[in-house]
Structures are given as C-alpha cells and as structure tokens.
Amino acid sequence: MIKNKFNRFGIIAICLLSFGYSCAQKNISKNISLKEVYKKDFLIGTALNGRQIEEKDSNAVVLIQQQFNAATPENIMKSEVIHPGWDTYNFDMADKLVALGKKYKIKINAHALIWHSQLPGYVRRLKDADSVKQFFTNHIKTVAGRYDGKVFSWDVVNEALEEDGTMRKSIFLEKLGPDFVTEAFRLAQQAAPNTELYYNDYNIEQPKKRAGAIALIKKIQAAGVRIDGVGIQGHWRASNIPLKDIEQSIVEFSALGIKVMFTELDLGVLPNPWDGDAADVNMKAEYSAKMNPYANGLPDSVEAKLTKGYEDLFKLFLKYKGKVGRVTFWGVNDSQSWLNGWPIPGRTNYPLLFDRNFKPKPAFDAVIKLKK
Ligand code: 9MR
C-alpha cells in the first residue's frame, strides 16, 4: 500500500517535473526573442532557403517568426534562379518570400541584383558588350521594378571588389567598365524609388578592401546617385574575429552618411585549409577526417570561443547602435549553413546561434544577456 502510494506520488512528481521542464523549454523560445530584445537597437535578420520560404520546415518557421524581423533569400533571388532565360523570369519563390514577410512582419532584403556569381548560363556565354548591357538593364528594371516597395532593401551590387581593393575581374567589369557599379545603382534608383539600396561584400572590414569600398561608394555619391547603406557580410572565424577592423569600418562607412549592415554573419569553428578568411564560393579543398574534427559534437572549449566571439561582436554592434541598421545571420540554424559545405564539402560546422535541433546555444544566451 505504502509502496503503491509512493509509486503514484512518484509518478505525479515526475509528471509535474517534466511538465515544468517542457514549460521552461517553451519559455526559452516563446519569451526570449532576439528581435524583441534588440528592437530599439537594430533589425535582426536571417537568411532563408527555399524550404523555409515555403514553410515546409515547421521547426524553422517557429524560430523565424519568433526571432527575426528581417530576412534575406539565401539563393532564390539570384539571377540564375529569377531570370533563367533572356526573356524568362521566375518570380514564384520571390513572390512567396514577399508574402511570408507580410505575414510575419519581416522586412525583406533582396539579394543580389548584380553579382558575377550564380549568373544564368546564357549570360556567362555572352561575348559582346551590348548584349551584356542589355541583360544588365533589363534585369535591374524588371526585377527591382517588380519588388519596389514590396521589399525593404536590395543588395544592388554584390562582391565587386578584389582583396586588394581593386575592382574584381568580372564579366561586368570586362564588358561594361568600372562605372557599372554606379550604373547599377542609377538604374535601381529609377526602378525602385521606394527601396533602400546597398553595396554588399565580404572582407570589406579589411583596410585595403575597405578603402576600395569607400572609393566605390564615394564615386556613386559623387554621381548624384542614391546609395543608402553598405553590407559587411561577416563570414568570420570564431577564433579570429577582426574586431578592431570591424569597429574602424563602422566609423568610416557611417561617416559617408550611409547605414552599416552586417548581412551574412556566421562564425566558423573548423580549421581553414588556407590562411585568412574569405567567402569566395569558387574556392574548394579536399575532405579529410582531420579537417572535420567535430563531426560528433563540439567540445566545450570551442563552444566557449564561439560564445565569446558572438558576445564581443554584439557588444561592438551595441556600441554603434545608431549606425548599425541590421545584423543578419546567414541561416536559421547550424544544419542549414553553407559552411558545412564550404570550402570543404561534407563537414559539420557550428556557426550560428541555434543548433541542429533548433535549440538556442550558449552564444544565443550570451547575446541576449548583453541587454539584461
Ligand atoms: O549560402 C549560399 C549557398 O547556399 C550557395 O550555394 C552559394 C553559391 O554561390 O551562395 C551562398 O551565399 C553567398 C552569398 O549569396 C554571397 N556572399 C557569400 C555567401 C556564402 O557563399
């Protein structure tokens, strides 16, 4: 009898405890929200892939609406997807993204209007300057025009610079000359008068590339063309975040009278086959188990580095909250990150604030704590 009573009591106690635990779990995601905590400081964004835009990934959908008030399409507005033939446009996914933004009150940053990468095959094969010019003009007018006022902002030109600050040797530089950046903004300004217009690139916090970006932005401004902001992508390594350069960049870019955005933030924790950080999608290296050391989980010491990295960065972003307009993570959770496949395919990386089970990581807590 006594034993039975104890059993019953024990079962009730276990139920109460687990009920409390699941409430606590819900509270983490229900009540603590990055976008709420940072709402007076800057927008908090995420990159969205196709499945997330179509709301096929229900766990992601929960986080997207709770945590973010800005979103960038990871791939579906790039020219190879949205403009697959000379006279053919595919607006299906971009329209769905705009609808998602409306539904969850998420500001959409469209990405990327003019970019040398992920171009449709027919553009890569163009030989004469006139045809390239025609594609360039039609593309900007049609795509930016369609989404004017429906998206909040555009990455008008993406990655037009080399590491030394000179212009990247792309099809646009080769066929249209160095003024193509100013021209892209001029056309975007006409097609999308109600949309903010940004220049976006990686490593532009680095002094030489930053100087190139500043020269580019000044040139656009000197031509009387509108540019509203600059996006520093922010693909860094947790163990090597260039905080001083980032701070200097916020100061120098904002002195040009434009907003500074961190547009593709992720902090890789895996060994890099080369020195330095980059985000050039054409760079690839061979897989080896040695280069994938955390396939079965992240050691506490590395997790701590990641947490500290995010804490340092957000401290800096908060210091300049009047100048920083948005901080966007390049993915909702670790499983989605491009860093699992680049520069070495098939690795397990941990660069974001939510883990593979959509649970907030210690780095999330650290970022939230800065505001408590
Ligand atoms: O995250 C994107 C990945 O899914 C694509 O395969 C890749 C292809 O070019 O592009 C990735 O996003 C890039 C972004 O559009 C521009 N900056 C660098 C990003 C990471 O490569």
Short mmCIF file of C-alpha atoms and ligand atoms in Angstrom, two decimals:
data_model
loop_
_atom_site.label_atom_id
_atom_site.label_comp_id
_atom_site.label_asym_id
_atom_site.label_seq_id
_atom_site.Cartn_x
_atom_site.Cartn_y
_atom_site.Cartn_z
CA MET A 1 0.00 0.00 0.00
CA ILE A 2 2.67 2.41 1.15
CA LYS A 3 4.74 1.34 -1.84
CA ASN A 4 1.76 1.95 -4.15
CA LYS A 5 1.16 5.39 -2.73
CA PHE A 6 4.80 6.21 -3.18
CA ASN A 7 4.67 4.99 -6.74
CA ARG A 8 1.66 7.11 -7.53
CA PHE A 9 3.22 10.12 -5.82
CA GLY A 10 6.46 9.46 -7.64
CA ILE A 11 4.69 9.32 -10.98
CA ILE A 12 2.79 12.56 -10.28
CA ALA A 13 6.04 14.23 -9.20
CA ILE A 14 7.82 13.10 -12.35
CA CYS A 15 4.90 14.38 -14.46
CA LEU A 16 4.98 17.75 -12.69
CA LEU A 17 8.73 17.99 -13.10
CA SER A 18 8.66 17.13 -16.77
CA PHE A 19 5.71 19.49 -17.30
CA GLY A 20 7.78 22.24 -15.66
CA TYR A 21 10.76 21.33 -17.82
CA SER A 22 8.78 21.47 -21.03
CA CYS A 23 7.32 24.84 -19.91
CA ALA A 24 10.85 26.07 -19.35
CA GLN A 25 11.83 24.81 -22.80
CA LYS A 26 8.89 26.61 -24.35
CA ASN A 27 9.78 29.77 -22.45
CA ILE A 28 13.22 29.85 -23.98
CA SER A 29 11.80 30.02 -27.44
CA LYS A 30 8.48 31.66 -26.64
CA ASN A 31 9.51 34.56 -24.47
CA ILE A 32 13.11 35.25 -25.32
CA SER A 33 13.34 36.69 -28.76
CA LEU A 34 16.33 38.32 -30.38
CA LYS A 35 14.17 40.73 -32.37
CA GLU A 36 12.28 41.79 -29.22
CA VAL A 37 15.36 42.20 -27.06
CA TYR A 38 17.14 44.22 -29.79
CA LYS A 39 14.12 46.06 -31.15
CA LYS A 40 15.35 49.51 -30.13
CA ASP A 41 18.85 48.83 -31.47
CA PHE A 42 18.81 47.28 -34.94
CA LEU A 43 16.96 44.74 -37.07
CA ILE A 44 17.81 41.08 -36.53
CA GLY A 45 17.76 39.06 -39.72
CA THR A 46 18.26 35.57 -41.07
CA ALA A 47 18.96 34.06 -44.47
CA LEU A 48 16.11 31.85 -45.70
CA ASN A 49 16.37 28.87 -48.02
CA GLY A 50 13.62 27.63 -50.34
CA ARG A 51 12.08 25.12 -47.91
CA GLN A 52 11.88 27.75 -45.20
CA ILE A 53 10.28 30.28 -47.54
CA GLU A 54 7.66 27.69 -48.47
CA GLU A 55 7.14 26.96 -44.74
CA LYS A 56 7.95 23.28 -45.32
CA ASP A 57 10.28 23.21 -42.33
CA SER A 58 7.94 23.69 -39.37
CA ASN A 59 10.65 23.94 -36.69
CA ALA A 60 12.34 26.67 -38.69
CA VAL A 61 9.05 28.50 -39.18
CA VAL A 62 8.59 28.72 -35.38
CA LEU A 63 12.02 30.29 -34.95
CA ILE A 64 11.68 32.57 -37.98
CA GLN A 65 8.58 34.27 -36.66
CA GLN A 66 9.76 34.40 -33.04
CA GLN A 67 13.31 35.56 -33.53
CA PHE A 68 13.70 37.66 -36.69
CA ASN A 69 12.28 40.86 -38.12
CA ALA A 70 14.42 40.82 -41.28
CA ALA A 71 15.20 38.15 -43.86
CA THR A 72 17.41 37.72 -46.92
CA PRO A 73 16.78 34.99 -49.51
CA GLU A 74 19.87 32.77 -49.48
CA ASN A 75 19.60 31.87 -53.19
CA ILE A 76 16.17 32.32 -54.78
CA MET A 77 16.55 35.95 -55.94
CA LYS A 78 19.92 35.40 -57.59
CA SER A 79 19.86 35.92 -61.34
CA GLU A 80 20.27 32.24 -62.31
CA VAL A 81 17.02 31.49 -60.44
CA ILE A 82 14.93 34.59 -61.03
CA HIS A 83 16.00 35.33 -64.63
CA PRO A 84 16.74 31.89 -66.14
CA GLY A 85 16.30 32.84 -69.82
CA TRP A 86 16.85 36.03 -71.81
CA ASP A 87 13.11 36.80 -71.75
CA THR A 88 12.11 34.47 -68.95
CA TYR A 89 11.67 35.38 -65.33
CA ASN A 90 10.71 33.07 -62.48
CA PHE A 91 9.14 35.12 -59.72
CA ASP A 92 7.41 32.26 -57.95
CA MET A 93 9.71 31.90 -54.93
CA ALA A 94 10.40 35.62 -54.58
CA ASP A 95 6.66 36.30 -54.51
CA LYS A 96 6.30 33.66 -51.79
CA LEU A 97 9.06 35.35 -49.82
CA VAL A 98 7.32 38.72 -50.06
CA ALA A 99 4.10 37.08 -48.81
CA LEU A 100 5.97 35.46 -45.92
CA GLY A 101 7.44 38.82 -44.97
CA LYS A 102 3.98 40.37 -44.92
CA LYS A 103 2.53 37.53 -42.86
CA TYR A 104 5.19 37.65 -40.14
CA LYS A 105 6.10 41.36 -40.36
CA ILE A 106 9.59 40.58 -41.59
CA LYS A 107 11.48 43.14 -43.68
CA ILE A 108 12.93 41.58 -46.81
CA ASN A 109 16.41 42.42 -48.02
CA ALA A 110 16.52 41.24 -51.64
CA HIS A 111 19.80 39.58 -52.64
CA ALA A 112 21.55 40.11 -55.03
CA LEU A 113 20.73 42.16 -58.11
CA ILE A 114 24.12 42.38 -59.82
CA TRP A 115 26.62 39.66 -58.91
CA HIS A 116 29.27 37.92 -61.01
CA SER A 117 28.41 34.56 -59.42
CA GLN A 118 25.32 32.37 -59.88
CA LEU A 119 24.70 34.03 -63.25
CA PRO A 120 22.50 32.14 -65.72
CA GLY A 121 24.45 30.20 -68.38
CA TYR A 122 23.27 32.40 -71.26
CA VAL A 123 24.80 35.47 -69.58
CA ARG A 124 28.11 33.75 -68.91
CA ARG A 125 28.28 32.92 -72.61
CA LEU A 126 27.63 36.49 -73.86
CA LYS A 127 30.54 37.85 -75.86
CA ASP A 128 29.59 41.39 -76.87
CA ALA A 129 29.30 44.37 -74.56
CA ASP A 130 25.94 45.47 -75.96
CA SER A 131 24.25 42.23 -75.01
CA VAL A 132 25.71 42.33 -71.50
CA LYS A 133 24.49 45.92 -71.17
CA GLN A 134 21.05 44.87 -72.34
CA PHE A 135 20.85 41.99 -69.85
CA PHE A 136 22.10 44.30 -67.06
CA THR A 137 19.47 46.96 -67.83
CA ASN A 138 16.55 44.58 -68.36
CA HIS A 139 17.42 42.59 -65.26
CA ILE A 140 17.57 45.59 -62.94
CA LYS A 141 14.50 47.29 -64.40
CA THR A 142 12.33 44.17 -64.36
CA VAL A 143 13.37 42.58 -61.08
CA ALA A 144 13.93 45.68 -58.94
CA GLY A 145 10.83 47.28 -60.51
CA ARG A 146 8.57 44.35 -59.63
CA TYR A 147 9.56 44.35 -55.97
CA ASP A 148 9.73 48.11 -55.39
CA GLY A 149 8.00 48.89 -52.11
CA LYS A 150 7.46 45.15 -51.55
CA VAL A 151 10.97 44.52 -50.33
CA PHE A 152 12.64 46.83 -47.85
CA SER A 153 16.06 46.88 -49.45
CA TRP A 154 18.27 45.48 -52.21
CA ASP A 155 21.86 44.33 -52.28
CA VAL A 156 22.22 46.17 -55.60
CA VAL A 157 25.80 45.14 -56.28
CA ASN A 158 27.45 42.21 -54.54
CA GLU A 159 31.18 41.49 -54.27
CA ALA A 160 32.59 43.81 -56.94
CA LEU A 161 35.99 44.12 -55.25
CA GLU A 162 39.19 42.10 -55.03
CA GLU A 163 41.02 41.69 -51.72
CA ASP A 164 43.45 44.50 -52.58
CA GLY A 165 40.59 46.95 -53.11
CA THR A 166 40.75 46.99 -56.92
CA MET A 167 37.71 46.08 -59.00
CA ARG A 168 37.04 42.35 -59.34
CA LYS A 169 37.70 40.98 -62.81
CA SER A 170 34.13 40.02 -63.60
CA ILE A 171 32.07 39.91 -66.81
CA PHE A 172 30.57 43.27 -65.77
CA LEU A 173 33.94 44.97 -65.34
CA GLU A 174 35.24 43.46 -68.55
CA LYS A 175 32.24 44.36 -70.75
CA LEU A 176 30.84 47.50 -69.07
CA GLY A 177 33.88 49.08 -67.46
CA PRO A 178 34.37 50.23 -63.85
CA ASP A 179 31.34 52.53 -63.85
CA PHE A 180 28.99 49.54 -63.91
CA VAL A 181 28.52 49.82 -60.14
CA THR A 182 27.31 53.42 -60.32
CA GLU A 183 25.13 52.48 -63.31
CA ALA A 184 23.56 49.60 -61.39
CA PHE A 185 22.60 51.96 -58.57
CA ARG A 186 21.30 54.56 -61.05
CA LEU A 187 19.02 52.00 -62.71
CA ALA A 188 17.95 50.58 -59.35
CA GLN A 189 17.12 54.05 -58.08
CA GLN A 190 14.84 54.59 -61.10
CA ALA A 191 13.22 51.16 -60.89
CA ALA A 192 12.89 51.06 -57.11
CA PRO A 193 12.46 54.55 -55.67
CA ASN A 194 10.87 53.13 -52.52
CA THR A 195 13.55 50.60 -51.71
CA GLU A 196 16.82 51.09 -49.80
CA LEU A 197 19.87 50.38 -51.94
CA TYR A 198 23.06 48.77 -50.60
CA TYR A 199 26.54 47.70 -51.68
CA ASN A 200 27.38 44.28 -50.15
CA ASP A 201 30.73 42.46 -49.89
CA TYR A 202 32.90 40.22 -47.69
CA ASN A 203 36.16 41.26 -46.02
CA ILE A 204 35.44 44.96 -46.60
CA GLU A 205 36.32 45.50 -42.95
CA GLN A 206 39.91 44.77 -44.02
CA PRO A 207 41.86 48.02 -44.64
CA LYS A 208 42.70 47.64 -48.37
CA LYS A 209 39.35 46.26 -49.43
CA ARG A 210 37.61 48.80 -47.18
CA ALA A 211 39.45 51.63 -48.95
CA GLY A 212 38.23 50.21 -52.27
CA ALA A 213 34.65 50.08 -50.99
CA ILE A 214 34.85 53.65 -49.70
CA ALA A 215 36.13 54.83 -53.09
CA LEU A 216 33.29 52.98 -54.82
CA ILE A 217 30.65 54.48 -52.54
CA LYS A 218 32.10 57.99 -52.91
CA LYS A 219 32.00 57.58 -56.68
CA ILE A 220 28.31 56.64 -56.58
CA GLN A 221 27.56 59.60 -54.34
CA ALA A 222 29.61 61.99 -56.49
CA ALA A 223 27.50 60.98 -59.50
CA GLY A 224 24.42 62.13 -57.60
CA VAL A 225 23.14 58.56 -57.35
CA ARG A 226 21.49 57.20 -54.20
CA ILE A 227 23.15 54.58 -52.01
CA ASP A 228 21.61 54.03 -48.58
CA GLY A 229 23.90 51.53 -46.98
CA VAL A 230 26.79 49.11 -47.04
CA GLY A 231 26.66 45.45 -46.07
CA ILE A 232 29.67 43.88 -44.41
CA GLN A 233 28.97 40.18 -44.86
CA GLY A 234 30.68 38.94 -41.69
CA HIS A 235 31.87 35.43 -42.59
CA TRP A 236 34.48 35.18 -39.87
CA ARG A 237 36.11 32.51 -37.75
CA ALA A 238 35.21 32.38 -34.06
CA SER A 239 38.89 32.27 -33.12
CA ASN A 240 39.87 35.18 -35.33
CA ILE A 241 37.32 38.00 -35.41
CA PRO A 242 38.88 41.25 -36.67
CA LEU A 243 37.15 43.41 -34.03
CA LYS A 244 39.40 46.46 -34.48
CA ASP A 245 38.90 46.49 -38.25
CA ILE A 246 35.17 45.99 -37.84
CA GLU A 247 34.96 48.95 -35.46
CA GLN A 248 37.04 51.14 -37.77
CA SER A 249 34.80 50.14 -40.68
CA ILE A 250 31.63 51.11 -38.85
CA VAL A 251 33.18 54.50 -38.13
CA GLU A 252 34.48 55.08 -41.67
CA PHE A 253 31.46 53.78 -43.60
CA SER A 254 28.95 55.63 -41.45
CA ALA A 255 30.96 58.84 -41.93
CA LEU A 256 29.86 58.61 -45.60
CA GLY A 257 26.30 59.20 -44.41
CA ILE A 258 25.11 55.63 -45.02
CA LYS A 259 23.87 52.80 -42.78
CA VAL A 260 26.14 49.91 -41.93
CA MET A 261 24.68 46.41 -42.00
CA PHE A 262 26.16 43.05 -41.03
CA THR A 263 24.47 40.99 -43.67
CA GLU A 264 25.68 37.38 -43.65
CA LEU A 265 27.01 36.79 -40.16
CA ASP A 266 28.38 33.37 -39.21
CA LEU A 267 31.40 32.32 -37.15
CA GLY A 268 33.07 29.16 -38.42
CA VAL A 269 34.84 26.90 -35.91
CA LEU A 270 36.54 24.44 -38.28
CA PRO A 271 40.14 24.51 -39.47
CA ASN A 272 40.68 26.57 -42.60
CA PRO A 273 42.76 24.98 -45.37
CA TRP A 274 44.21 28.39 -46.20
CA ASP A 275 45.28 31.39 -44.20
CA GLY A 276 42.82 34.22 -43.83
CA ASP A 277 39.06 34.45 -44.17
CA ALA A 278 37.16 34.64 -47.41
CA ALA A 279 33.77 33.81 -48.83
CA ASP A 280 34.70 33.16 -52.43
CA VAL A 281 32.40 30.32 -53.39
CA ASN A 282 34.81 29.11 -56.06
CA MET A 283 37.47 28.14 -53.53
CA LYS A 284 37.35 24.39 -52.74
CA ALA A 285 39.56 21.90 -50.87
CA GLU A 286 39.65 18.11 -50.34
CA TYR A 287 37.80 16.38 -47.48
CA SER A 288 39.77 14.59 -44.76
CA ALA A 289 38.67 13.46 -41.27
CA LYS A 290 41.37 15.72 -39.78
CA MET A 291 39.65 18.73 -41.33
CA ASN A 292 36.30 17.70 -39.82
CA PRO A 293 37.21 17.35 -36.15
CA TYR A 294 33.79 17.97 -34.53
CA ALA A 295 31.60 15.61 -36.54
CA ASN A 296 30.29 14.08 -33.29
CA GLY A 297 29.85 17.27 -31.28
CA LEU A 298 31.55 20.49 -30.34
CA PRO A 299 34.00 20.42 -27.39
CA ASP A 300 33.15 22.86 -24.58
CA SER A 301 36.33 24.86 -25.16
CA VAL A 302 35.37 25.56 -28.80
CA GLU A 303 31.75 26.29 -27.84
CA ALA A 304 33.11 28.82 -25.33
CA LYS A 305 35.14 30.51 -28.09
CA LEU A 306 32.06 30.77 -30.28
CA THR A 307 30.05 32.22 -27.39
CA LYS A 308 32.76 34.76 -26.60
CA GLY A 309 33.02 35.70 -30.28
CA TYR A 310 29.31 36.48 -30.53
CA GLU A 311 29.40 38.33 -27.21
CA ASP A 312 32.30 40.54 -28.35
CA LEU A 313 30.63 41.25 -31.68
CA PHE A 314 27.25 42.19 -30.26
CA LYS A 315 28.93 44.42 -27.64
CA LEU A 316 30.52 46.26 -30.53
CA PHE A 317 27.28 46.41 -32.54
CA LEU A 318 25.51 47.85 -29.49
CA LYS A 319 28.22 50.47 -29.02
CA TYR A 320 27.36 51.72 -32.54
CA LYS A 321 23.64 51.00 -32.49
CA GLY A 322 22.76 54.34 -34.12
CA LYS A 323 24.95 53.46 -37.09
CA VAL A 324 24.29 49.72 -37.41
CA GLY A 325 20.97 49.18 -39.18
CA ARG A 326 20.71 45.38 -39.22
CA VAL A 327 22.51 42.23 -38.17
CA THR A 328 21.58 39.21 -40.29
CA PHE A 329 22.72 35.64 -39.59
CA TRP A 330 23.47 33.55 -42.69
CA GLY A 331 20.97 30.82 -41.84
CA VAL A 332 18.42 29.89 -39.20
CA ASN A 333 20.32 27.00 -37.62
CA ASP A 334 23.63 25.16 -37.91
CA SER A 335 22.33 22.43 -40.20
CA GLN A 336 21.48 24.96 -42.92
CA SER A 337 24.81 26.74 -43.01
CA TRP A 338 26.78 26.92 -46.26
CA LEU A 339 29.86 26.42 -44.03
CA ASN A 340 29.02 22.69 -43.77
CA GLY A 341 29.86 22.50 -47.47
CA TRP A 342 32.50 25.19 -47.99
CA PRO A 343 35.42 25.24 -48.58
CA ILE A 344 35.42 21.50 -47.92
CA PRO A 345 32.25 19.52 -48.64
CA GLY A 346 30.67 17.24 -46.04
CA ARG A 347 31.86 18.83 -42.79
CA THR A 348 29.95 19.63 -39.58
CA ASN A 349 30.21 23.28 -38.64
CA TYR A 350 28.54 25.20 -35.80
CA PRO A 351 28.49 28.86 -36.87
CA LEU A 352 25.03 30.13 -35.81
CA LEU A 353 23.01 30.80 -32.64
CA PHE A 354 20.63 27.81 -32.98
CA ASP A 355 21.80 24.19 -33.08
CA ARG A 356 20.71 21.35 -35.37
CA ASN A 357 17.68 20.72 -33.14
CA PHE A 358 16.68 24.40 -33.36
CA LYS A 359 17.69 24.92 -29.71
CA PRO A 360 19.32 28.18 -28.68
CA LYS A 361 23.04 27.72 -28.00
CA PRO A 362 25.11 29.36 -25.22
CA ALA A 363 26.04 32.03 -27.80
CA PHE A 364 22.33 32.93 -28.03
CA ASP A 365 22.16 33.32 -24.23
CA ALA A 366 25.29 35.50 -24.28
CA VAL A 367 23.83 37.80 -26.95
CA ILE A 368 20.57 38.10 -25.01
CA LYS A 369 22.38 38.67 -21.69
CA LEU A 370 24.12 41.77 -23.04
CA LYS A 371 20.73 43.50 -22.99
CA LYS A 372 19.71 42.40 -19.46
O1 9MR B 1 24.64 30.45 -48.83
C1 9MR B 1 24.68 30.43 -50.24
C2 9MR B 1 24.85 29.00 -50.72
O2 9MR B 1 23.70 28.24 -50.44
C3 9MR B 1 25.14 28.98 -52.23
O3 9MR B 1 25.46 27.67 -52.61
C4 9MR B 1 26.28 29.91 -52.54
C5 9MR B 1 26.51 29.87 -54.02
O4 9MR B 1 27.12 30.95 -54.56
O5 9MR B 1 25.97 31.22 -52.09
C6 9MR B 1 25.85 31.28 -50.71
O6 9MR B 1 25.62 32.62 -50.27
C7 9MR B 1 26.67 33.56 -50.55
C8 9MR B 1 26.01 34.90 -50.71
O7 9MR B 1 24.99 34.85 -51.69
C9 9MR B 1 27.01 35.98 -51.05
N1 9MR B 1 28.11 36.00 -50.11
C10 9MR B 1 28.74 34.74 -49.80
C11 9MR B 1 27.67 33.72 -49.41
C12 9MR B 1 28.30 32.40 -48.98
O8 9MR B 1 28.95 31.84 -50.08
#
